[in-house]
mmCIF file of C-alpha atoms in Angstrom:
data_model
loop_
_atom_site.group_PDB
_atom_site.id
_atom_site.type_symbol
_atom_site.label_atom_id
_atom_site.label_comp_id
_atom_site.label_asym_id
_atom_site.label_seq_id
_atom_site.Cartn_x
_atom_site.Cartn_y
_atom_site.Cartn_z
ATOM 1 C CA UNK A 1 4.612 -112.697 36.387
ATOM 2 C CA UNK A 2 7.619 -111.157 38.134
ATOM 3 C CA UNK A 3 8.187 -111.868 41.804
ATOM 4 C CA UNK A 4 10.844 -111.065 44.376
ATOM 5 C CA UNK A 5 12.003 -113.948 46.544
ATOM 6 C CA UNK A 6 14.982 -114.739 48.733
ATOM 7 C CA UNK A 7 18.124 -115.952 46.953
ATOM 8 C CA UNK A 8 18.636 -119.710 46.846
ATOM 9 C CA UNK A 9 21.702 -121.889 46.397
ATOM 10 C CA UNK A 10 20.732 -122.669 42.809
ATOM 11 C CA UNK A 11 20.884 -118.922 42.038
ATOM 12 C CA UNK A 12 24.645 -118.736 42.674
ATOM 13 C CA UNK A 13 25.759 -119.158 39.043
ATOM 14 C CA UNK A 14 23.350 -116.508 37.755
ATOM 15 C CA UNK A 15 24.301 -114.113 40.538
ATOM 16 C CA UNK A 16 27.945 -114.666 39.598
ATOM 17 C CA UNK A 17 27.146 -113.695 35.996
ATOM 18 C CA UNK A 18 25.350 -110.579 37.212
ATOM 19 C CA UNK A 19 28.269 -109.704 39.494
ATOM 20 C CA UNK A 20 30.635 -109.754 36.531
ATOM 21 C CA UNK A 21 28.548 -107.037 34.837
ATOM 22 C CA UNK A 22 29.198 -104.471 37.559
ATOM 23 C CA UNK A 23 31.736 -103.465 40.179
ATOM 24 C CA UNK A 24 29.923 -103.883 43.471
ATOM 25 C CA UNK A 25 31.847 -104.475 46.659
ATOM 26 C CA UNK A 26 28.773 -106.170 48.127
ATOM 27 C CA UNK A 27 28.315 -108.409 45.085
ATOM 28 C CA UNK A 28 31.859 -109.393 44.111
ATOM 29 C CA UNK A 29 32.387 -111.818 41.192
ATOM 30 C CA UNK A 30 33.458 -114.549 43.584
ATOM 31 C CA UNK A 31 31.353 -117.703 43.708
ATOM 32 C CA UNK A 32 32.438 -118.659 47.226
ATOM 33 C CA UNK A 33 31.479 -115.255 48.627
ATOM 34 C CA UNK A 34 28.147 -115.318 46.793
ATOM 35 C CA UNK A 35 27.389 -118.779 48.180
ATOM 36 C CA UNK A 36 28.211 -117.616 51.685
ATOM 37 C CA UNK A 37 25.912 -114.639 51.282
ATOM 38 C CA UNK A 38 23.087 -116.842 50.054
ATOM 39 C CA UNK A 39 23.457 -119.171 53.048
ATOM 40 C CA UNK A 40 23.597 -116.270 55.469
ATOM 41 C CA UNK A 41 20.566 -114.647 53.859
ATOM 42 C CA UNK A 42 18.583 -117.880 54.049
ATOM 43 C CA UNK A 43 19.171 -118.105 57.780
ATOM 44 C CA UNK A 44 18.300 -114.441 58.286
ATOM 45 C CA UNK A 45 14.963 -114.739 56.479
ATOM 46 C CA UNK A 46 14.127 -117.781 58.589
ATOM 47 C CA UNK A 47 15.031 -116.100 61.863
ATOM 48 C CA UNK A 48 13.026 -112.999 61.000
ATOM 49 C CA UNK A 49 10.031 -115.152 60.043
ATOM 50 C CA UNK A 50 10.146 -116.939 63.383
ATOM 51 C CA UNK A 51 10.979 -113.872 65.424
ATOM 52 C CA UNK A 52 14.106 -115.520 66.745
ATOM 53 C CA UNK A 53 17.362 -113.716 67.538
ATOM 54 C CA UNK A 54 20.040 -114.368 64.969
ATOM 55 C CA UNK A 55 22.994 -116.398 66.118
ATOM 56 C CA UNK A 56 26.382 -116.493 64.398
ATOM 57 C CA UNK A 57 26.516 -119.390 62.003
ATOM 58 C CA UNK A 58 29.990 -120.931 61.713
ATOM 59 C CA UNK A 59 29.050 -122.417 58.357
ATOM 60 C CA UNK A 60 28.679 -119.074 56.697
ATOM 61 C CA UNK A 61 30.505 -115.791 56.534
ATOM 62 C CA UNK A 62 32.369 -115.948 59.819
ATOM 63 C CA UNK A 63 34.096 -119.128 58.624
ATOM 64 C CA UNK A 64 36.573 -117.316 56.411
ATOM 65 C CA UNK A 65 36.006 -113.769 57.514
ATOM 66 C CA UNK A 66 38.362 -113.237 60.385
ATOM 67 C CA UNK A 67 39.297 -109.655 61.051
ATOM 68 C CA UNK A 68 37.453 -106.467 60.316
ATOM 69 C CA UNK A 69 36.420 -107.093 56.714
ATOM 70 C CA UNK A 70 32.981 -106.969 55.192
ATOM 71 C CA UNK A 71 32.569 -110.702 55.825
ATOM 72 C CA UNK A 72 33.082 -110.113 59.518
ATOM 73 C CA UNK A 73 30.593 -107.248 59.511
ATOM 74 C CA UNK A 74 27.997 -109.332 57.717
ATOM 75 C CA UNK A 75 28.516 -112.319 60.002
ATOM 76 C CA UNK A 76 27.477 -110.075 62.897
ATOM 77 C CA UNK A 77 24.458 -108.619 61.159
ATOM 78 C CA UNK A 78 21.367 -109.705 59.286
ATOM 79 C CA UNK A 79 21.791 -109.961 55.534
ATOM 80 C CA UNK A 80 18.913 -110.281 53.074
ATOM 81 C CA UNK A 81 19.580 -111.095 49.424
ATOM 82 C CA UNK A 82 16.524 -110.564 47.201
ATOM 83 C CA UNK A 83 16.265 -111.859 43.641
ATOM 84 C CA UNK A 84 13.802 -111.012 40.863
ATOM 85 C CA UNK A 85 12.344 -114.020 39.046
ATOM 86 C CA UNK A 86 10.218 -114.373 35.927
ATOM 87 C CA UNK A 87 7.818 -117.094 37.065
ATOM 88 C CA UNK A 88 6.955 -118.096 33.484
ATOM 89 C CA UNK A 89 10.540 -118.883 32.504
ATOM 90 C CA UNK A 90 12.108 -119.373 35.931
ATOM 91 C CA UNK A 91 14.832 -116.896 34.919
ATOM 92 C CA UNK A 92 16.599 -114.793 37.523
ATOM 93 C CA UNK A 93 16.611 -111.214 36.255
ATOM 94 C CA UNK A 94 18.193 -109.181 39.041
ATOM 95 C CA UNK A 95 19.091 -108.839 42.691
ATOM 96 C CA UNK A 96 19.334 -106.390 45.583
ATOM 97 C CA UNK A 97 20.560 -106.577 49.170
ATOM 98 C CA UNK A 98 19.850 -105.260 52.610
ATOM 99 C CA UNK A 99 22.112 -105.368 55.690
ATOM 100 C CA UNK A 100 20.432 -104.642 59.011
ATOM 101 C CA UNK A 101 23.484 -102.945 60.561
ATOM 102 C CA UNK A 102 26.858 -102.378 58.976
ATOM 103 C CA UNK A 103 29.940 -102.062 61.178
ATOM 104 C CA UNK A 104 29.931 -100.847 64.746
ATOM 105 C CA UNK A 105 32.211 -100.094 67.695
ATOM 106 C CA UNK A 106 35.711 -101.294 66.854
ATOM 107 C CA UNK A 107 34.762 -101.959 63.243
ATOM 108 C CA UNK A 108 33.703 -98.591 61.817
ATOM 109 C CA UNK A 109 32.553 -97.766 58.332
ATOM 110 C CA UNK A 110 35.304 -95.781 56.662
ATOM 111 C CA UNK A 111 34.898 -92.678 54.554
ATOM 112 C CA UNK A 112 36.305 -89.240 53.910
ATOM 113 C CA UNK A 113 34.491 -86.207 55.337
ATOM 114 C CA UNK A 114 34.637 -83.379 52.815
ATOM 115 C CA UNK A 115 34.857 -79.805 54.013
ATOM 116 C CA UNK A 116 36.216 -76.434 52.891
ATOM 117 C CA UNK A 117 38.966 -74.326 54.371
ATOM 118 C CA UNK A 118 39.373 -70.667 53.497
ATOM 119 C CA UNK A 119 42.595 -68.663 53.519
ATOM 120 C CA UNK A 120 42.947 -64.904 53.018
ATOM 121 C CA UNK A 121 45.930 -62.615 52.609
ATOM 122 C CA UNK A 122 45.472 -59.079 53.866
ATOM 123 C CA UNK A 123 48.509 -57.821 51.970
ATOM 124 C CA UNK A 124 47.416 -59.378 48.672
ATOM 125 C CA UNK A 125 43.720 -58.770 49.317
ATOM 126 C CA UNK A 126 42.941 -62.161 47.945
ATOM 127 C CA UNK A 127 42.126 -65.588 49.257
ATOM 128 C CA UNK A 128 41.757 -69.232 48.357
ATOM 129 C CA UNK A 129 39.242 -71.916 49.298
ATOM 130 C CA UNK A 130 40.486 -75.469 49.474
ATOM 131 C CA UNK A 131 38.506 -78.702 49.653
ATOM 132 C CA UNK A 132 39.675 -80.911 52.495
ATOM 133 C CA UNK A 133 39.221 -84.671 52.950
ATOM 134 C CA UNK A 134 39.456 -86.011 56.506
ATOM 135 C CA UNK A 135 39.279 -89.682 57.474
ATOM 136 C CA UNK A 136 35.784 -90.371 58.836
ATOM 137 C CA UNK A 137 35.157 -93.435 61.042
ATOM 138 C CA UNK A 138 31.471 -94.138 61.653
ATOM 139 C CA UNK A 139 30.602 -96.619 64.400
ATOM 140 C CA UNK A 140 26.856 -95.897 64.398
ATOM 141 C CA UNK A 141 25.972 -99.208 62.616
ATOM 142 C CA UNK A 142 23.491 -97.921 60.046
ATOM 143 C CA UNK A 143 21.331 -100.199 57.969
ATOM 144 C CA UNK A 144 22.818 -100.436 54.482
ATOM 145 C CA UNK A 145 21.184 -100.989 51.106
ATOM 146 C CA UNK A 146 23.164 -102.067 48.066
ATOM 147 C CA UNK A 147 23.898 -104.687 45.452
ATOM 148 C CA UNK A 148 21.063 -103.680 43.135
ATOM 149 C CA UNK A 149 21.535 -105.045 39.641
ATOM 150 C CA UNK A 150 19.088 -105.833 36.832
ATOM 151 C CA UNK A 151 19.733 -107.635 33.559
ATOM 152 C CA UNK A 152 20.344 -104.895 30.934
ATOM 153 C CA UNK A 153 17.482 -106.130 28.712
ATOM 154 C CA UNK A 154 14.981 -105.431 31.527
ATOM 155 C CA UNK A 155 16.153 -101.955 32.593
ATOM 156 C CA UNK A 156 13.431 -100.165 30.634
ATOM 157 C CA UNK A 157 10.718 -102.719 31.362
ATOM 158 C CA UNK A 158 7.203 -101.320 31.552
ATOM 159 C CA UNK A 159 6.748 -102.836 35.024
ATOM 160 C CA UNK A 160 9.724 -100.804 36.332
ATOM 161 C CA UNK A 161 11.483 -103.883 37.633
ATOM 162 C CA UNK A 162 14.567 -101.972 38.824
ATOM 163 C CA UNK A 163 12.327 -99.812 40.978
ATOM 164 C CA UNK A 164 10.692 -102.948 42.399
ATOM 165 C CA UNK A 165 14.099 -104.402 43.318
ATOM 166 C CA UNK A 166 14.925 -101.176 45.110
ATOM 167 C CA UNK A 167 11.576 -100.560 46.793
ATOM 168 C CA UNK A 168 11.200 -104.101 48.136
ATOM 169 C CA UNK A 169 14.005 -103.339 50.610
ATOM 170 C CA UNK A 170 12.089 -100.420 52.120
ATOM 171 C CA UNK A 171 8.909 -102.495 52.088
ATOM 172 C CA UNK A 172 10.683 -105.253 54.025
ATOM 173 C CA UNK A 173 12.201 -102.682 56.369
ATOM 174 C CA UNK A 174 8.812 -101.150 57.048
ATOM 175 C CA UNK A 175 7.125 -104.365 58.075
ATOM 176 C CA UNK A 176 10.106 -105.560 60.103
ATOM 177 C CA UNK A 177 11.092 -102.176 61.471
ATOM 178 C CA UNK A 178 12.607 -103.363 64.755
ATOM 179 C CA UNK A 179 15.249 -105.358 62.879
ATOM 180 C CA UNK A 180 16.784 -102.250 61.361
ATOM 181 C CA UNK A 181 18.718 -99.195 62.467
ATOM 182 C CA UNK A 182 17.380 -95.661 62.705
ATOM 183 C CA UNK A 183 19.451 -94.538 59.732
ATOM 184 C CA UNK A 184 19.906 -96.086 56.296
ATOM 185 C CA UNK A 185 23.139 -95.770 54.337
ATOM 186 C CA UNK A 186 23.564 -96.085 50.567
ATOM 187 C CA UNK A 187 27.139 -96.049 49.276
ATOM 188 C CA UNK A 188 26.807 -94.950 45.663
ATOM 189 C CA UNK A 189 29.128 -96.141 42.923
ATOM 190 C CA UNK A 190 31.472 -93.499 41.497
ATOM 191 C CA UNK A 191 32.550 -93.447 37.843
ATOM 192 C CA UNK A 192 34.622 -96.555 37.046
ATOM 193 C CA UNK A 193 36.419 -97.129 33.748
ATOM 194 C CA UNK A 194 35.787 -100.185 31.557
ATOM 195 C CA UNK A 195 39.104 -101.510 32.818
ATOM 196 C CA UNK A 196 37.899 -101.244 36.427
ATOM 197 C CA UNK A 197 39.993 -98.218 37.355
ATOM 198 C CA UNK A 198 38.960 -95.094 39.251
ATOM 199 C CA UNK A 199 40.659 -91.709 38.901
ATOM 200 C CA UNK A 200 40.119 -90.725 42.545
ATOM 201 C CA UNK A 201 41.759 -93.911 43.785
ATOM 202 C CA UNK A 202 44.671 -93.606 41.389
ATOM 203 C CA UNK A 203 45.272 -89.993 42.433
ATOM 204 C CA UNK A 204 44.820 -90.365 46.193
ATOM 205 C CA UNK A 205 44.218 -93.785 47.715
ATOM 206 C CA UNK A 206 46.953 -95.519 45.797
ATOM 207 C CA UNK A 207 49.485 -92.998 47.122
ATOM 208 C CA UNK A 208 48.946 -94.536 50.570
ATOM 209 C CA UNK A 209 47.839 -98.116 49.773
ATOM 210 C CA UNK A 210 49.924 -99.803 47.115
ATOM 211 C CA UNK A 211 47.126 -101.827 45.541
ATOM 212 C CA UNK A 212 45.040 -101.357 42.427
ATOM 213 C CA UNK A 213 41.495 -100.169 42.945
ATOM 214 C CA UNK A 214 40.155 -103.653 42.254
ATOM 215 C CA UNK A 215 42.688 -105.316 44.575
ATOM 216 C CA UNK A 216 41.912 -102.939 47.437
ATOM 217 C CA UNK A 217 38.184 -103.328 46.917
ATOM 218 C CA UNK A 218 38.366 -107.120 47.014
ATOM 219 C CA UNK A 219 40.645 -107.203 50.045
ATOM 220 C CA UNK A 220 37.958 -105.332 51.986
ATOM 221 C CA UNK A 221 36.016 -108.579 52.025
ATOM 222 C CA UNK A 222 38.599 -109.977 54.439
ATOM 223 C CA UNK A 223 39.910 -106.978 56.356
ATOM 224 C CA UNK A 224 39.544 -103.228 56.538
ATOM 225 C CA UNK A 225 42.388 -102.860 58.989
ATOM 226 C CA UNK A 226 44.705 -101.736 56.207
ATOM 227 C CA UNK A 227 42.553 -98.653 55.667
ATOM 228 C CA UNK A 228 42.762 -97.607 59.318
ATOM 229 C CA UNK A 229 46.498 -98.224 59.357
ATOM 230 C CA UNK A 230 47.562 -96.743 56.032
ATOM 231 C CA UNK A 231 45.217 -93.861 55.283
ATOM 232 C CA UNK A 232 46.430 -90.626 56.925
ATOM 233 C CA UNK A 233 44.477 -89.099 59.823
ATOM 234 C CA UNK A 234 45.611 -85.614 58.846
ATOM 235 C CA UNK A 235 43.683 -83.334 56.480
ATOM 236 C CA UNK A 236 44.248 -84.027 52.793
ATOM 237 C CA UNK A 237 44.043 -81.041 50.443
ATOM 238 C CA UNK A 238 42.163 -82.252 47.374
ATOM 239 C CA UNK A 239 43.342 -79.122 45.554
ATOM 240 C CA UNK A 240 46.556 -81.048 44.985
ATOM 241 C CA UNK A 241 44.792 -83.757 42.976
ATOM 242 C CA UNK A 242 44.480 -83.608 39.180
ATOM 243 C CA UNK A 243 41.316 -81.752 38.092
ATOM 244 C CA UNK A 244 39.634 -84.880 36.677
ATOM 245 C CA UNK A 245 40.142 -86.716 39.986
ATOM 246 C CA UNK A 246 38.670 -83.772 41.925
ATOM 247 C CA UNK A 247 35.674 -83.605 39.615
ATOM 248 C CA UNK A 248 34.688 -87.157 40.605
ATOM 249 C CA UNK A 249 34.380 -86.349 44.335
ATOM 250 C CA UNK A 250 30.793 -86.972 45.452
ATOM 251 C CA UNK A 251 29.724 -87.953 41.926
ATOM 252 C CA UNK A 252 28.209 -91.201 40.654
ATOM 253 C CA UNK A 253 28.742 -93.103 37.421
ATOM 254 C CA UNK A 254 26.210 -92.609 34.627
ATOM 255 C CA UNK A 255 24.583 -95.982 35.289
ATOM 256 C CA UNK A 256 24.039 -94.974 38.923
ATOM 257 C CA UNK A 257 22.441 -91.593 38.231
ATOM 258 C CA UNK A 258 18.847 -92.964 38.120
ATOM 259 C CA UNK A 259 19.366 -94.834 41.408
ATOM 260 C CA UNK A 260 20.704 -91.694 43.089
ATOM 261 C CA UNK A 261 17.744 -89.620 41.895
ATOM 262 C CA UNK A 262 15.298 -92.239 43.115
ATOM 263 C CA UNK A 263 16.896 -92.381 46.567
ATOM 264 C CA UNK A 264 16.967 -88.597 46.834
ATOM 265 C CA UNK A 265 13.226 -88.531 46.130
ATOM 266 C CA UNK A 266 12.864 -90.847 49.118
ATOM 267 C CA UNK A 267 14.722 -88.419 51.368
ATOM 268 C CA UNK A 268 18.303 -89.681 51.067
ATOM 269 C CA UNK A 269 20.851 -86.867 51.307
ATOM 270 C CA UNK A 270 24.527 -86.433 50.615
ATOM 271 C CA UNK A 271 26.054 -85.127 53.837
ATOM 272 C CA UNK A 272 29.607 -84.613 52.680
ATOM 273 C CA UNK A 273 30.959 -88.128 53.238
ATOM 274 C CA UNK A 274 32.502 -90.025 50.333
ATOM 275 C CA UNK A 275 33.899 -93.478 49.760
ATOM 276 C CA UNK A 276 37.619 -93.549 50.596
ATOM 277 C CA UNK A 277 38.357 -95.617 47.505
ATOM 278 C CA UNK A 278 36.386 -94.193 44.609
ATOM 279 C CA UNK A 279 35.076 -90.874 45.990
ATOM 280 C CA UNK A 280 31.426 -91.880 45.439
ATOM 281 C CA UNK A 281 28.878 -90.207 47.744
ATOM 282 C CA UNK A 282 27.441 -91.809 50.859
ATOM 283 C CA UNK A 283 23.725 -91.006 51.001
ATOM 284 C CA UNK A 284 21.807 -91.299 54.262
ATOM 285 C CA UNK A 285 18.185 -91.122 55.367
ATOM 286 C CA UNK A 286 16.323 -91.375 58.645
ATOM 287 C CA UNK A 287 14.574 -94.745 58.482
ATOM 288 C CA UNK A 288 11.248 -93.606 59.892
ATOM 289 C CA UNK A 289 11.138 -90.660 57.489
ATOM 290 C CA UNK A 290 11.433 -92.753 54.329
ATOM 291 C CA UNK A 291 7.918 -92.577 52.808
ATOM 292 C CA UNK A 292 7.909 -96.228 51.728
ATOM 293 C CA UNK A 293 8.850 -97.386 55.233
ATOM 294 C CA UNK A 294 6.146 -95.226 56.778
ATOM 295 C CA UNK A 295 3.542 -96.397 54.275
ATOM 296 C CA UNK A 296 4.083 -100.116 54.884
ATOM 297 C CA UNK A 297 1.402 -101.911 56.820
ATOM 298 C CA UNK A 298 0.199 -105.379 57.702
ATOM 299 C CA UNK A 299 -3.303 -106.071 56.453
ATOM 300 C CA UNK A 300 -5.710 -108.988 56.119
ATOM 301 C CA UNK A 301 -6.610 -110.291 52.676
ATOM 302 C CA UNK A 302 -10.228 -110.204 51.602
ATOM 303 C CA UNK A 303 -11.918 -112.169 48.844
ATOM 304 C CA UNK A 304 -10.293 -112.266 45.430
ATOM 305 C CA UNK A 305 -11.198 -109.256 43.281
ATOM 306 C CA UNK A 306 -11.599 -108.995 39.540
ATOM 307 C CA UNK A 307 -8.672 -107.204 37.848
ATOM 308 C CA UNK A 308 -11.052 -104.541 36.524
ATOM 309 C CA UNK A 309 -12.060 -103.624 40.090
ATOM 310 C CA UNK A 310 -8.462 -103.096 41.227
ATOM 311 C CA UNK A 311 -6.866 -99.655 41.112
ATOM 312 C CA UNK A 312 -3.498 -98.189 42.005
ATOM 313 C CA UNK A 313 -0.446 -100.318 42.641
ATOM 314 C CA UNK A 314 1.134 -101.803 45.769
ATOM 315 C CA UNK A 315 3.993 -104.062 46.760
ATOM 316 C CA UNK A 316 2.526 -107.074 48.567
ATOM 317 C CA UNK A 317 4.536 -109.772 50.333
ATOM 318 C CA UNK A 318 4.310 -112.898 52.427
ATOM 319 C CA UNK A 319 6.920 -114.680 54.514
ATOM 320 C CA UNK A 320 6.252 -118.163 55.815
ATOM 321 C CA UNK A 321 7.656 -119.828 58.888
ATOM 322 C CA UNK A 322 10.493 -121.418 56.899
ATOM 323 C CA UNK A 323 11.636 -118.037 55.640
ATOM 324 C CA UNK A 324 10.229 -118.426 52.123
ATOM 325 C CA UNK A 325 9.579 -114.897 50.931
ATOM 326 C CA UNK A 326 7.437 -113.705 48.023
ATOM 327 C CA UNK A 327 6.860 -110.082 47.049
ATOM 328 C CA UNK A 328 5.293 -108.637 43.934
ATOM 329 C CA UNK A 329 3.594 -105.510 42.698
ATOM 330 C CA UNK A 330 -0.105 -105.666 41.974
ATOM 331 C CA UNK A 331 -3.198 -103.502 41.564
ATOM 332 C CA UNK A 332 -5.542 -103.751 44.523
ATOM 333 C CA UNK A 333 -8.811 -102.596 46.006
ATOM 334 C CA UNK A 334 -9.670 -102.039 49.663
ATOM 335 C CA UNK A 335 -12.965 -103.333 51.007
ATOM 336 C CA UNK A 336 -13.646 -102.453 54.605
ATOM 337 C CA UNK A 337 -10.473 -103.253 56.491
ATOM 338 C CA UNK A 338 -9.293 -105.844 53.980
ATOM 339 C CA UNK A 339 -7.076 -105.795 50.919
ATOM 340 C CA UNK A 340 -8.462 -107.515 47.829
ATOM 341 C CA UNK A 341 -6.191 -108.757 45.039
ATOM 342 C CA UNK A 342 -6.679 -110.616 41.751
ATOM 343 C CA UNK A 343 -6.914 -114.362 42.244
ATOM 344 C CA UNK A 344 -3.689 -115.114 40.336
ATOM 345 C CA UNK A 345 -1.794 -112.661 42.546
ATOM 346 C CA UNK A 346 -3.058 -114.374 45.691
ATOM 347 C CA UNK A 347 -1.946 -117.690 44.218
ATOM 348 C CA UNK A 348 1.534 -116.342 43.514
ATOM 349 C CA UNK A 349 1.744 -115.137 47.110
ATOM 350 C CA UNK A 350 0.520 -118.553 48.347
ATOM 351 C CA UNK A 351 -2.064 -116.589 50.333
ATOM 352 C CA UNK A 352 -5.768 -117.071 50.951
ATOM 353 C CA UNK A 353 -8.622 -114.949 52.236
ATOM 354 C CA UNK A 354 -8.024 -114.165 55.917
ATOM 355 C CA UNK A 355 -4.231 -114.351 55.663
ATOM 356 C CA UNK A 356 -2.200 -111.355 56.721
ATOM 357 C CA UNK A 357 0.211 -109.802 54.222
ATOM 358 C CA UNK A 358 2.509 -106.798 54.099
ATOM 359 C CA UNK A 359 1.444 -103.949 51.838
ATOM 360 C CA UNK A 360 3.117 -100.748 50.585
ATOM 361 C CA UNK A 361 1.095 -98.593 48.204
ATOM 362 C CA UNK A 362 3.384 -97.193 45.459
ATOM 363 C CA UNK A 363 0.694 -95.671 43.217
ATOM 364 C CA UNK A 364 -0.166 -93.124 44.366
ATOM 365 C CA UNK A 365 3.396 -92.830 45.514
ATOM 366 C CA UNK A 366 3.857 -91.651 49.118
ATOM 367 C CA UNK A 367 6.036 -88.552 49.202
ATOM 368 C CA UNK A 368 8.222 -86.802 51.720
ATOM 369 C CA UNK A 369 5.722 -83.949 52.018
ATOM 370 C CA UNK A 370 2.625 -86.085 52.137
ATOM 371 C CA UNK A 371 3.482 -89.606 53.232
ATOM 372 C CA UNK A 372 0.800 -92.215 53.267
ATOM 373 C CA UNK A 373 -1.093 -92.923 56.453
ATOM 374 C CA UNK A 374 1.148 -94.636 59.003
ATOM 375 C CA UNK A 375 0.522 -98.354 59.190
ATOM 376 C CA UNK A 376 -1.924 -99.517 61.789
ATOM 377 C CA UNK A 377 0.451 -102.269 62.785
ATOM 378 C CA UNK A 378 3.960 -103.190 61.914
ATOM 379 C CA UNK A 379 4.283 -106.299 63.914
ATOM 380 C CA UNK A 380 4.041 -109.703 62.443
ATOM 381 C CA UNK A 381 1.517 -110.462 59.789
ATOM 382 C CA UNK A 382 0.281 -114.003 59.857
ATOM 383 C CA UNK A 383 -1.448 -116.035 57.241
ATOM 384 C CA UNK A 384 -4.348 -118.128 58.340
ATOM 385 C CA UNK A 385 -3.125 -121.708 58.886
ATOM 386 C CA UNK A 386 -4.458 -124.259 56.443
ATOM 387 C CA UNK A 387 -4.563 -128.005 56.570
ATOM 388 C CA UNK A 388 -1.605 -128.244 54.216
ATOM 389 C CA UNK A 389 0.380 -125.546 55.933
ATOM 390 C CA UNK A 390 0.669 -126.816 59.441
ATOM 391 C CA UNK A 391 3.839 -124.860 60.019
ATOM 392 C CA UNK A 392 2.488 -121.490 60.958
ATOM 393 C CA UNK A 393 2.529 -120.008 57.598
ATOM 394 C CA UNK A 394 3.444 -116.433 57.708
ATOM 395 C CA UNK A 395 5.060 -114.223 59.222
ATOM 396 C CA UNK A 396 6.632 -111.304 60.496
ATOM 397 C CA UNK A 397 8.276 -108.475 58.961
ATOM 398 C CA UNK A 398 11.451 -106.823 57.990
ATOM 399 C CA UNK A 399 13.446 -104.394 55.876
ATOM 400 C CA UNK A 400 12.524 -103.456 52.593
#
């Protein structure tokens, strides 16, 4: 069985191996940063489970994250690192992340706003249209999704495990809605060469910041001040860039194309803002309009059902008072006001009849035009206490 759970300290080495397969700014191949993220995530799951406000933890990201870097941003926000586990082998197969609010006043998210400017000569009876990039500083603190990676051998798995890693963030968001912003941001990865270079950066960014693409990307972990100070505030005419560099503006790498299509089906849109380093598109969606967020509900478990009686497919999750999180996808059947699952699924969720779980139906898939019925409640969902689980077993909700 495949489950999603929160990342644990013992996952650090595997996450480091996964990080070396990709070029993610939010999953850098740095063991210390990965450990700090795991510790921060553990505290965030626990605080969400208990409904407590999150306090800065000097043991984690703030410790070495002075300044305006991503570490600083994450130390002031809630971070959730999900991992996909094969319960039969104990192997970690992939990961994804969710940040409740990225940046804010005094520490904006940086991008380039793309626009067009037209010129016309009356005497020549001809004109030109130029694409303009203007520094864009966003202090609105959107929720951010990112860091999704799956072992290559599992990318065509029949259970659509990559989709599960992505959808679990919206599921978590839906059941813990108050912890997240009204907009969700996805910074998509632009084409990157095997050597880790990017044509847009080499043609534009490096003219103002004398670092390689990889060096600049990594330094963002510690400070983003250099971007504010060195990138020009004036309009930049992209017409002056080499054609191949211009062609990459707002485009994603081939490995990111499926992720972009999936997000666009969920209502994410490119609104003309790109990454200042690689030119990749920033996609945004209104949180409450994302079908998976709207379709998430808290519901009480009924008696175990036989697999043959279950239809459709849903993401189901539990979160206990210690922040232990389990999510999986399973067929289900509704009986009255209860949700009935196969017995082995209930066991994997550590849930019993009468417990409250979070549920997002994904088959049939809620759509933008016809979203599923809004959840009856999005507050906490609590499992029925048992003799062995004296610590208020479940829950509350969160991002997805």
